[in-house]
mmCIF file of C-alpha atoms and ligand atoms in Angstrom:
data_model
loop_
_atom_site.group_PDB
_atom_site.id
_atom_site.type_symbol
_atom_site.label_atom_id
_atom_site.label_comp_id
_atom_site.label_asym_id
_atom_site.label_seq_id
_atom_site.Cartn_x
_atom_site.Cartn_y
_atom_site.Cartn_z
ATOM 1 C CA MET A 10 91.985 151.734 138.712
ATOM 2 C CA SER A 11 95.768 153.158 138.861
ATOM 3 C CA ASP A 12 98.342 151.067 136.264
ATOM 4 C CA LYS A 13 100.701 152.640 138.416
ATOM 5 C CA LEU A 14 102.866 150.202 140.338
ATOM 6 C CA LEU A 15 102.413 149.316 143.673
ATOM 7 C CA LEU A 16 105.744 149.268 146.130
ATOM 8 C CA THR A 17 105.503 148.358 149.679
ATOM 9 C CA PRO A 18 107.297 147.940 152.598
ATOM 10 C CA PRO A 19 107.772 143.405 151.980
ATOM 11 C CA LEU A 20 108.929 144.110 148.676
ATOM 12 C CA PHE A 21 111.894 146.814 149.663
ATOM 13 C CA VAL A 22 115.209 144.936 148.511
ATOM 14 C CA ALA A 23 117.600 147.679 149.861
ATOM 15 C CA GLU A 24 118.794 151.514 149.416
ATOM 16 C CA GLY A 25 121.690 153.130 148.105
ATOM 17 C CA THR A 26 122.548 156.725 148.069
ATOM 18 C CA ASP A 27 120.584 158.287 144.778
ATOM 19 C CA ARG A 28 117.548 155.471 144.535
ATOM 20 C CA LYS A 29 115.628 152.600 146.605
ATOM 21 C CA CYS A 30 115.474 148.833 144.997
ATOM 22 C CA PHE A 31 112.498 147.099 145.342
ATOM 23 C CA ARG A 32 111.531 143.291 144.389
ATOM 24 C CA HIS A 33 109.108 143.219 141.357
ATOM 25 C CA PRO A 34 105.167 143.515 142.480
ATOM 26 C CA ASP A 35 104.499 141.079 139.621
ATOM 27 C CA ASP A 36 107.442 139.942 138.593
ATOM 28 C CA GLU A 37 110.093 138.194 140.993
ATOM 29 C CA ASN A 38 113.193 138.204 138.242
ATOM 30 C CA ARG A 39 113.315 142.002 138.119
ATOM 31 C CA CYS A 40 113.761 144.867 140.654
ATOM 32 C CA VAL A 41 111.887 147.995 140.239
ATOM 33 C CA LYS A 42 114.581 151.372 141.279
ATOM 34 C CA VAL A 43 113.236 154.179 142.085
ATOM 35 C CA LEU A 44 114.981 158.285 143.536
ATOM 36 C CA HIS A 45 115.627 159.868 146.289
ATOM 37 C CA PRO A 46 112.862 162.774 145.984
ATOM 38 C CA ASP A 47 115.835 164.940 145.848
ATOM 39 C CA THR A 48 118.507 163.701 143.467
ATOM 40 C CA GLU A 49 119.142 165.160 140.346
ATOM 41 C CA ALA A 50 116.689 163.719 137.462
ATOM 42 C CA GLY A 51 119.816 163.510 135.433
ATOM 43 C CA ARG A 52 121.174 160.698 136.805
ATOM 44 C CA PHE A 53 118.675 158.439 135.702
ATOM 45 C CA TRP A 54 117.690 159.738 132.674
ATOM 46 C CA ARG A 55 121.964 158.705 132.031
ATOM 47 C CA GLU A 56 122.107 155.512 132.843
ATOM 48 C CA ILE A 57 118.714 154.604 130.500
ATOM 49 C CA CYS A 58 119.963 156.023 128.136
ATOM 50 C CA TYR A 59 123.989 154.206 128.575
ATOM 51 C CA TYR A 60 122.152 151.067 129.590
ATOM 52 C CA SER A 61 119.812 151.336 125.723
ATOM 53 C CA ARG A 62 122.929 151.913 124.098
ATOM 54 C CA LEU A 63 124.738 149.092 125.164
ATOM 55 C CA GLN A 64 121.467 146.661 124.161
ATOM 56 C CA ARG A 65 121.930 148.106 120.719
ATOM 57 C CA ARG A 66 125.072 147.682 120.882
ATOM 58 C CA ALA A 67 124.363 143.800 122.208
ATOM 59 C CA VAL A 68 127.571 144.061 124.299
ATOM 60 C CA ASP A 69 127.733 140.496 126.394
ATOM 61 C CA PHE A 70 125.973 141.195 130.000
ATOM 62 C CA ARG A 71 127.240 138.514 131.995
ATOM 63 C CA HIS A 72 128.502 140.939 134.365
ATOM 64 C CA LEU A 73 125.513 143.324 134.335
ATOM 65 C CA THR A 74 121.680 143.036 134.996
ATOM 66 C CA PRO A 75 119.197 144.376 132.229
ATOM 67 C CA TYR A 76 117.856 147.003 131.939
ATOM 68 C CA ARG A 77 114.082 146.307 130.884
ATOM 69 C CA GLY A 78 111.763 149.446 130.370
ATOM 70 C CA LEU A 79 110.591 153.140 132.576
ATOM 71 C CA THR A 80 108.199 152.775 134.602
ATOM 72 C CA GLU A 81 105.380 154.546 137.405
ATOM 73 C CA THR A 82 104.429 153.840 140.740
ATOM 74 C CA ASN A 83 103.384 154.909 143.807
ATOM 75 C CA LEU A 84 106.543 157.050 144.885
ATOM 76 C CA GLY A 85 107.397 157.980 140.869
ATOM 77 C CA LYS A 86 109.261 157.071 137.908
ATOM 78 C CA ALA A 87 111.316 154.024 138.386
ATOM 79 C CA ALA A 88 113.541 151.964 135.690
ATOM 80 C CA ILE A 89 113.126 148.196 135.362
ATOM 81 C CA PHE A 90 116.385 145.758 135.629
ATOM 82 C CA ASP A 91 116.586 141.708 136.347
ATOM 83 C CA LEU A 92 117.385 140.922 139.915
ATOM 84 C CA VAL A 93 119.910 138.873 140.317
ATOM 85 C CA LEU A 94 119.256 136.155 142.559
ATOM 86 C CA ASP A 95 121.118 132.910 143.320
ATOM 87 C CA ASP A 96 120.919 129.380 142.770
ATOM 88 C CA ASP A 97 118.576 128.961 145.605
ATOM 89 C CA GLY A 98 116.125 131.873 144.790
ATOM 90 C CA ARG A 99 117.643 134.648 147.474
ATOM 91 C CA ILE A 100 119.013 137.883 146.006
ATOM 92 C CA SER A 101 122.587 138.029 145.751
ATOM 93 C CA ARG A 102 124.522 139.480 148.044
ATOM 94 C CA SER A 103 127.425 142.994 147.398
ATOM 95 C CA LEU A 104 130.621 142.210 146.973
ATOM 96 C CA ALA A 105 130.961 144.797 150.094
ATOM 97 C CA TYR A 106 129.013 141.677 151.793
ATOM 98 C CA TYR A 107 131.914 139.271 151.109
ATOM 99 C CA LEU A 108 134.912 140.472 151.370
ATOM 100 C CA ALA A 109 133.761 141.760 155.142
ATOM 101 C CA GLU A 110 134.246 138.371 155.969
ATOM 102 C CA ASN A 111 137.538 137.908 154.692
ATOM 103 C CA ASP A 112 137.994 134.945 153.724
ATOM 104 C CA ARG A 113 141.446 134.732 152.262
ATOM 105 C CA ARG A 114 140.264 132.401 149.392
ATOM 106 C CA PHE A 115 137.442 134.175 148.702
ATOM 107 C CA ASN A 116 139.936 137.439 148.504
ATOM 108 C CA ASP A 117 142.570 135.653 146.296
ATOM 109 C CA TRP A 118 139.725 134.396 144.121
ATOM 110 C CA VAL A 119 138.154 137.405 143.670
ATOM 111 C CA VAL A 120 141.403 140.089 142.869
ATOM 112 C CA ASP A 121 141.529 137.808 139.384
ATOM 113 C CA GLU A 122 137.856 137.984 138.735
ATOM 114 C CA ILE A 123 137.986 141.486 139.479
ATOM 115 C CA GLU A 124 140.730 141.917 136.714
ATOM 116 C CA HIS A 125 139.059 139.522 134.385
ATOM 117 C CA LEU A 126 136.161 142.389 134.995
ATOM 118 C CA LYS A 127 138.060 145.368 134.013
ATOM 119 C CA GLN A 128 139.139 143.913 130.910
ATOM 120 C CA ASN A 129 135.754 142.844 130.564
ATOM 121 C CA PHE A 130 134.857 146.131 130.127
ATOM 122 C CA TYR A 131 138.033 147.970 128.488
ATOM 123 C CA ASP A 132 136.931 145.331 125.404
ATOM 124 C CA GLN A 133 133.647 145.717 125.330
ATOM 125 C CA TRP A 134 134.076 149.968 126.039
ATOM 126 C CA ILE A 135 132.045 150.192 128.892
ATOM 127 C CA VAL A 136 132.427 153.244 130.717
ATOM 128 C CA PHE A 137 132.229 153.421 134.419
ATOM 129 C CA HIS A 138 132.119 155.948 137.281
ATOM 130 C CA ASP A 139 132.032 153.842 140.011
ATOM 131 C CA LEU A 140 132.332 149.858 140.841
ATOM 132 C CA ASN A 141 132.655 150.414 144.350
ATOM 133 C CA PRO A 142 131.594 146.999 146.233
ATOM 134 C CA THR A 143 128.130 147.750 147.219
ATOM 135 C CA ASN A 144 127.829 148.418 143.447
ATOM 136 C CA ILE A 145 128.667 144.899 142.992
ATOM 137 C CA LEU A 146 126.540 141.641 143.869
ATOM 138 C CA VAL A 147 128.008 138.409 143.996
ATOM 139 C CA LYS A 148 125.812 136.186 142.249
ATOM 140 C CA ARG A 149 125.728 132.335 143.059
ATOM 141 C CA LEU A 150 125.924 129.762 140.489
ATOM 142 C CA GLY A 151 126.035 126.567 142.673
ATOM 143 C CA PHE A 152 128.301 124.990 145.061
ATOM 144 C CA ASP A 153 131.218 127.372 145.447
ATOM 145 C CA GLU A 154 130.773 129.018 141.574
ATOM 146 C CA PHE A 155 130.178 132.245 141.856
ATOM 147 C CA ARG A 156 129.929 135.587 139.633
ATOM 148 C CA LEU A 157 130.272 139.350 139.623
ATOM 149 C CA VAL A 158 127.752 141.046 138.181
ATOM 150 C CA VAL A 159 127.926 145.473 138.509
ATOM 151 C CA ILE A 160 124.363 146.577 139.699
ATOM 152 C CA ASP A 161 124.920 150.430 139.444
ATOM 153 C CA GLY A 162 127.989 152.696 138.325
ATOM 154 C CA ILE A 163 128.147 152.102 134.905
ATOM 155 C CA GLY A 164 127.821 154.840 132.362
ATOM 156 C CA HIS A 165 129.082 158.383 131.858
ATOM 157 C CA ASN A 166 127.944 161.652 132.633
ATOM 158 C CA HIS A 167 129.580 163.863 130.233
ATOM 159 C CA PHE A 168 126.648 166.048 128.653
ATOM 160 C CA ILE A 169 128.024 165.657 124.945
ATOM 161 C CA PRO A 170 128.771 161.885 125.009
ATOM 162 C CA LEU A 171 131.210 160.983 123.266
ATOM 163 C CA ALA A 172 132.554 157.996 125.591
ATOM 164 C CA SER A 173 129.524 156.885 123.757
ATOM 165 C CA TYR A 174 129.976 156.237 120.277
ATOM 166 C CA SER A 175 133.950 156.206 119.994
ATOM 167 C CA ALA A 176 135.304 153.087 121.983
ATOM 168 C CA ALA A 177 139.063 154.890 121.610
ATOM 169 C CA PHE A 178 137.231 157.679 123.951
ATOM 170 C CA ALA A 179 135.289 155.581 126.117
ATOM 171 C CA ARG A 180 138.245 153.461 126.649
ATOM 172 C CA LYS A 181 140.470 156.466 127.553
ATOM 173 C CA LYS A 182 137.693 157.558 129.702
ATOM 174 C CA LEU A 183 136.962 154.142 131.758
ATOM 175 C CA VAL A 184 141.376 154.085 131.949
ATOM 176 C CA ARG A 185 141.635 157.453 133.352
ATOM 177 C CA VAL A 186 138.362 156.351 136.251
ATOM 178 C CA TRP A 187 139.643 152.539 137.378
ATOM 179 C CA ASN A 188 143.664 154.670 137.990
ATOM 180 C CA ARG A 189 142.777 157.132 139.404
ATOM 181 C CA ARG A 190 139.827 155.884 141.676
ATOM 182 C CA TYR A 191 140.344 152.079 142.672
ATOM 183 C CA ARG A 192 142.335 152.178 145.690
ATOM 184 C CA GLN A 193 140.107 154.556 147.204
ATOM 185 C CA TRP A 194 137.121 152.216 145.701
ATOM 186 C CA TYR A 195 138.620 149.150 148.216
ATOM 187 C CA SER A 196 139.945 150.995 150.782
ATOM 188 C CA THR A 197 138.505 149.496 153.705
ATOM 189 C CA PHE A 198 139.806 146.234 151.914
ATOM 190 C CA PRO A 199 143.564 146.449 151.466
ATOM 191 C CA VAL A 200 144.165 142.967 150.709
ATOM 192 C CA VAL A 201 142.226 143.812 147.433
ATOM 193 C CA VAL A 202 143.352 147.076 146.762
ATOM 194 C CA ARG A 203 147.964 145.212 146.906
ATOM 195 C CA GLY A 204 146.214 142.578 144.436
ATOM 196 C CA LEU A 205 144.425 144.459 141.841
ATOM 197 C CA LYS A 206 146.123 146.403 138.623
ATOM 198 C CA PRO A 207 146.338 150.001 137.613
ATOM 199 C CA TYR A 208 145.628 149.425 133.470
ATOM 200 C CA PRO A 209 149.002 149.510 131.927
ATOM 201 C CA ALA A 210 149.228 152.461 130.264
ATOM 202 C CA SER A 211 149.002 152.531 126.990
HETATM 203 N N1 LIG B 303 119.704 144.348 140.211
HETATM 204 C C1 LIG B 303 119.548 144.464 141.599
HETATM 205 N N2 LIG B 303 120.045 143.113 142.372
HETATM 206 C C2 LIG B 303 119.814 142.644 143.746
HETATM 207 N N3 LIG B 303 119.547 143.975 143.908
HETATM 208 C C3 LIG B 303 120.275 144.761 143.552
HETATM 209 C C4 LIG B 303 119.998 145.216 142.659
HETATM 210 N N4 LIG B 303 119.858 146.091 142.077
HETATM 211 C C5 LIG B 303 120.686 146.998 143.050
HETATM 212 N N5 LIG B 303 119.808 146.265 144.592
HETATM 213 C C6 LIG B 303 120.903 146.467 145.848
HETATM 214 O O1 LIG B 303 120.099 147.802 146.141
HETATM 215 C C7 LIG B 303 121.172 148.493 146.008
HETATM 216 C C8 LIG B 303 120.706 150.290 146.003
HETATM 217 O O2 LIG B 303 120.395 150.226 144.911
HETATM 218 P P1 LIG B 303 121.856 150.612 143.822
HETATM 219 O O3 LIG B 303 121.781 150.390 142.260
HETATM 220 O O4 LIG B 303 123.212 150.238 144.319
HETATM 221 O O5 LIG B 303 120.757 152.790 143.943
HETATM 222 P P2 LIG B 303 122.165 153.841 143.473
HETATM 223 O O6 LIG B 303 121.817 154.355 143.250
HETATM 224 O O7 LIG B 303 121.433 154.700 145.027
HETATM 225 O O8 LIG B 303 123.425 153.267 144.385
HETATM 226 C C9 LIG B 303 122.561 147.597 145.698
HETATM 227 O O9 LIG B 303 123.185 148.209 146.429
HETATM 228 C C10 LIG B 303 121.810 146.407 146.137
HETATM 229 O O10 LIG B 303 121.849 145.687 147.376
HETATM 230 MG MG1 LIG B 304 125.038 151.928 144.799
#
């Protein structure tokens, strides 16, 4: 008998540029991410390595999904993460989905929340490379209570991982990435772009 996890179409959650995400067949609170066959494997290892480091450093994971280890599946090697669920047990929807609804109250709330997230990552020197609104889920905690959870785009691709060891270096890196790219990440949502700010010059 094979001990590979069997990932079948009913377990499929969503697909990004590099990976497919499935529900874990044996654990309703976890998801399993498999790399597309033609994606460079380095990205996969760098991410796992970065998450493991964050977990050793015991950073606050309120806005992140903990990494739960590697597994073999019928679709290849995969990484296990916590599945982001709403209070009714459904899989949380992306920030892109909510922004597309263009609700004024939500937009106002979310600009503050993204600013808060950005400060949280700065304080804990968590490096990111892509905080576009498909990499952030909006977890509903209760009536009118939501939290942003980043499920992708964390870490860096430096061969010499200084940003993993040095808070000063990591902050420099994330400030540069945010200030250069946030307008592009949210370009479909001008209301949000207008509300967001660059990190102040240090
Ligand atoms: N932890 C999670 N909980 C719920 N849905 C998730 C989770 N991780 C990923 N997804 C869904 O799967 C999609 C693809 O995953 P993602 O990690 O962004 O892959 P990619 O690296 O290909 O962009 C996401 O846009 C999201 O819809
Ligand atoms: Mg993604």
